[in-house]
Each structure stands twice: as C-alpha cells, then as structure tokens.
Short mmCIF file of C-alpha atoms in Angstrom, two decimals:
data_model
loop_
_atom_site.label_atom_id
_atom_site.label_comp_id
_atom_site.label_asym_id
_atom_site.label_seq_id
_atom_site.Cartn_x
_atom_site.Cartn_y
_atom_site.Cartn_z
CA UNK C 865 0.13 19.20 -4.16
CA UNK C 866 1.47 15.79 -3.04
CA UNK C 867 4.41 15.85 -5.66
CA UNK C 868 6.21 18.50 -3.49
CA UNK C 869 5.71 16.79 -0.15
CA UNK C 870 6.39 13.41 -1.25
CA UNK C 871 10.22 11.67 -0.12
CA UNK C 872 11.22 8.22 -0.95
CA UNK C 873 13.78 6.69 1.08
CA UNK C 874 15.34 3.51 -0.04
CA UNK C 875 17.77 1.98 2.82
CA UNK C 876 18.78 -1.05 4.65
CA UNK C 877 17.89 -2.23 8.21
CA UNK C 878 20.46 -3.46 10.51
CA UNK C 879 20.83 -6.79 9.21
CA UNK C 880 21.47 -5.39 5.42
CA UNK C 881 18.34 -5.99 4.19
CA UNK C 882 16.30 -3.46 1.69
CA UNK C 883 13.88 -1.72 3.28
CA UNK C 884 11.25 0.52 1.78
CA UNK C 885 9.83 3.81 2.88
CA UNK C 886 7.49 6.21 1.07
CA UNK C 887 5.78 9.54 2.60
CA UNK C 888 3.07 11.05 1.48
CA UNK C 889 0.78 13.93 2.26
CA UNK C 890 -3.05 13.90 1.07
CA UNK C 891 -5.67 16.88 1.72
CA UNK C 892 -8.20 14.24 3.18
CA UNK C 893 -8.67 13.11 6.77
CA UNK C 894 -6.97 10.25 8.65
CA UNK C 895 -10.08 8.43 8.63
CA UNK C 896 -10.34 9.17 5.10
CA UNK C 897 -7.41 7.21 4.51
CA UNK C 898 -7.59 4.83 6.82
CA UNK C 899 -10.96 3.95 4.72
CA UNK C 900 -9.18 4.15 1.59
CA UNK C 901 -6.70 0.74 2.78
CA UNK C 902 -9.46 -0.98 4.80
CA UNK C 903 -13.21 -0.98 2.70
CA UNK C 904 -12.67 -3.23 -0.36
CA UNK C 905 -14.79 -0.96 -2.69
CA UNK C 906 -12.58 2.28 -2.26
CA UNK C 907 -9.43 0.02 -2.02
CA UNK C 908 -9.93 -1.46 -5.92
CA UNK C 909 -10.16 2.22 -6.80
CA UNK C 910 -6.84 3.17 -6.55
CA UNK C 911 -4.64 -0.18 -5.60
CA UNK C 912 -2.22 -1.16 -8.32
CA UNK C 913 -0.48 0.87 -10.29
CA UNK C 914 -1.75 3.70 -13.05
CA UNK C 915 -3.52 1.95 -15.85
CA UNK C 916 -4.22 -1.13 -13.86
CA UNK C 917 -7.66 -2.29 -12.52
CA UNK C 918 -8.56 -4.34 -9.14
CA UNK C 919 -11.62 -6.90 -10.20
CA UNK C 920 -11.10 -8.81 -6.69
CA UNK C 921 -10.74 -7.13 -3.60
CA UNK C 922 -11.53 -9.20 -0.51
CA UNK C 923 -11.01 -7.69 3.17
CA UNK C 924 -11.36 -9.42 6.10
CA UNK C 925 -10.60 -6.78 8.33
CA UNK C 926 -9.22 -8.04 12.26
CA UNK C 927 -6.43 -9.32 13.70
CA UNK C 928 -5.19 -12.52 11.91
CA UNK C 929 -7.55 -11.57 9.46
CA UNK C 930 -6.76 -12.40 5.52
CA UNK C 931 -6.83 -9.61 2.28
CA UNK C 932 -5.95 -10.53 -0.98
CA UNK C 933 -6.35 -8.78 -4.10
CA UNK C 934 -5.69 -8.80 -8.36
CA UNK C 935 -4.42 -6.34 -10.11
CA UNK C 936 -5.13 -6.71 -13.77
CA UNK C 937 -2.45 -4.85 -15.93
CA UNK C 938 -3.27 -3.07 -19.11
CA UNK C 939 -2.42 -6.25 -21.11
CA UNK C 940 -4.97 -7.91 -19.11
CA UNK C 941 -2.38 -10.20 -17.23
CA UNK C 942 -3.79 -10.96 -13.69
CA UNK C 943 -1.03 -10.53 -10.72
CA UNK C 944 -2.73 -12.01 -7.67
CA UNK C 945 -1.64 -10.55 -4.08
CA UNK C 946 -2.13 -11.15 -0.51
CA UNK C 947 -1.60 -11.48 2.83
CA UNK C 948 -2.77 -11.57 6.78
CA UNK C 949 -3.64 -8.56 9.06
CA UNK C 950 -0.72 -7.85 11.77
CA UNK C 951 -1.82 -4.50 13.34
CA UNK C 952 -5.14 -2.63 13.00
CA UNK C 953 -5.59 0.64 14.93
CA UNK C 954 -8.01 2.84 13.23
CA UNK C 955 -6.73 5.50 12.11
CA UNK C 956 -3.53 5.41 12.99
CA UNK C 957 -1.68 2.34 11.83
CA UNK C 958 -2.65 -0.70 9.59
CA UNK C 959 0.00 -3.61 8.58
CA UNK C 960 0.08 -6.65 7.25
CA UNK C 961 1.65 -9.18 5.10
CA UNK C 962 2.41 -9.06 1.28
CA UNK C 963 3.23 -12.26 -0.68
CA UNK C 964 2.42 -12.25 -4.79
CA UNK C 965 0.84 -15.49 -5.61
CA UNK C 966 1.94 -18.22 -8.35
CA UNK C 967 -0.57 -20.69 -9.46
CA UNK C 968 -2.72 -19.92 -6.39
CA UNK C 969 0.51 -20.41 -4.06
CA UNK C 970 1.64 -17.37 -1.71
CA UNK C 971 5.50 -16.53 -2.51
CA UNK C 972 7.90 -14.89 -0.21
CA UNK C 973 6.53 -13.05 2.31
CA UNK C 974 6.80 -9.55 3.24
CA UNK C 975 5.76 -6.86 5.82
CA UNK C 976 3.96 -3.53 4.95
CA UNK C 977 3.40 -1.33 7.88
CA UNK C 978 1.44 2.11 7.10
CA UNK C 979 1.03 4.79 9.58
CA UNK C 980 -1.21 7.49 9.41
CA UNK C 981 -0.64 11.26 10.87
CA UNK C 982 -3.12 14.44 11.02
CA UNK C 983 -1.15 17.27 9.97
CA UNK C 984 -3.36 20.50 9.98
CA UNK C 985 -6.67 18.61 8.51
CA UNK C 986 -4.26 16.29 5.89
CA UNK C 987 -3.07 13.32 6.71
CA UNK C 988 0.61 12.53 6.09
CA UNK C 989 1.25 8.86 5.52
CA UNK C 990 4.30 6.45 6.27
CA UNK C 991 4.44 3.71 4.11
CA UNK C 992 7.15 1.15 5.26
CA UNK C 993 7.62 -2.26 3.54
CA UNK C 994 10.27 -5.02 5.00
CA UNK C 995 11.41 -8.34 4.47
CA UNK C 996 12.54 -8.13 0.74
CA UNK C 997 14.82 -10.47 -0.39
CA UNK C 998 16.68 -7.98 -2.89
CA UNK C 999 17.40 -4.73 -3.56
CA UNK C 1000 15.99 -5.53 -7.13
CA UNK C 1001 12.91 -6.46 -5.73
CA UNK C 1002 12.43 -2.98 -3.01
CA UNK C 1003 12.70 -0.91 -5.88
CA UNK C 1004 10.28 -2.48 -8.12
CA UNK C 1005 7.97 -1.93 -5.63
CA UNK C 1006 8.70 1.41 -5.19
CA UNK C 1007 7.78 2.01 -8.79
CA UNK C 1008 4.77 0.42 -8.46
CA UNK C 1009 3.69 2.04 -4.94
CA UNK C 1010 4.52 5.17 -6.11
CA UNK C 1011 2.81 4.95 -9.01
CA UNK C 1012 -0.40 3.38 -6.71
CA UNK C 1013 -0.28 6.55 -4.31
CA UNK C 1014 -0.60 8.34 -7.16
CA UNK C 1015 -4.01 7.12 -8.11
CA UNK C 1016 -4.99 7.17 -4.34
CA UNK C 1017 -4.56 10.51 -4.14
CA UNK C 1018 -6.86 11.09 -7.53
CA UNK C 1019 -9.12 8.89 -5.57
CA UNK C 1020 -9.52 10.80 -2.40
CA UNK C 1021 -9.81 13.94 -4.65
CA UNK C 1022 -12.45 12.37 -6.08
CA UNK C 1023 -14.28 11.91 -2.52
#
C-alpha cells in the first residue's frame, strides 16, 4: 500500500529557501507513470486534489514545450495552472515550471522536478518542487500534492 511507503520531507536549500519533496511508491511501471504526467487524458484523471476535476488539460510535450491545466474545486471555482517543459527523459525524469495564473497572467514561478525509479516492477517516485517564496506557500502544496498522489495512485489502480 502506498500509505506505508510514502515520506514527506519539508526542508530548505542552501540559500534558505522551502523546498518540497514527496516519495511515493506505486505497483505500476515506470512507463506507466511516466504516462500518467505526460498524456493529457490520463493526466486530468488524477491532477488536482481529491474532489477536484481537470476540464482543461493541454500538453505540449518537448523541450521548451508549454502545459497548463484547471483544476475545478468542488465549489466549482476554476484555479488555472501552468508552465514550460525543462527536462523530458522518458521514463526517468520529467520537470518543468509551475506558476498559478490570475486573470490569465502567470504568477511566481516555480520548479517541479519528478524522477521516476523501477523498484522490483513498481516504480518509486521523487517529487521535488523549488523556488517557493514561503514556507506558507511549500506546505500548501504539500497538502494539495499529497492529496493529488493520492488519486494518482486510484488512477493507476484503475489501469
């Protein structure tokens, strides 16, 4: 179960600045995974968190390439989020940049870096996100990754 292998760790990199890192184990592939960040369809499955549905996913998938998605809370208020592809190396490592929007306008900007490891036929997963610019901020997203991994992992059950 991924409960018992999961770890948060919540710290600061050299120059004092919060840093987030999640790790999670699934029972699927790397590839599986991998798939589950990178096609659009899979991705509104399970991005956001619990409760909250994806009605725009949009991927383009390269180098320099943009994603940018809404997550539409329970109380149907639309958060829009995106960003630009940094690193794609299939099925290892995927990051990219993470700014909510306001009014259509990109706020600060942040960097998500996600690794992915074969462990025995599961894949354990390093989640790493950078650049906040509080402590406030890190672990609000922490709540709401966690609570996102949860529903990927339903997800991949599902597959």
């Amino acid at each position: 179960m991924t409960d018992a292998i999961s770890r948060r760790e919540t710290m600061a990199d050299a120059g004092g600045e919060p840093v987030l890192m999640l790790k999670r184990r699934f029972e699927s592939s790397r590839e599986t995974v991998f798939r589950a960040w990178t096609d659009p369809e899979r991705m509104a499955k399970w991005f956001g968190p619990d409760g909250c549905t994806v009605p725009v996913c949009e991927i383009d998938l390269r180098p320099g390439g943009a994603w940018r998605a809404c997550i539409l809370s329970p109380e149907c208020k639309q958060h829009f989020v995106g960003g630009v592809y940094l690193e794609i190396d299939p099925p290892g490592k995927l990051s990219f940049t993470w700014a909510w929007e306001t009014d259509g306008v990109p706020g600060h900007e942040m960097v998500v870096a996600v690794e992915f490891h074969d462990r025995d036929g599961s894949t354990e997963m390093v989640f790493q996100q950078t650049q906040f610019d509080s402590s406030k901020s890190r672990d609000d997203h922490e709540r709401g990754w966690s609570s996102s991994f949860e529903c990927l992992e339903r997800v991949l059950l599902e597959e």
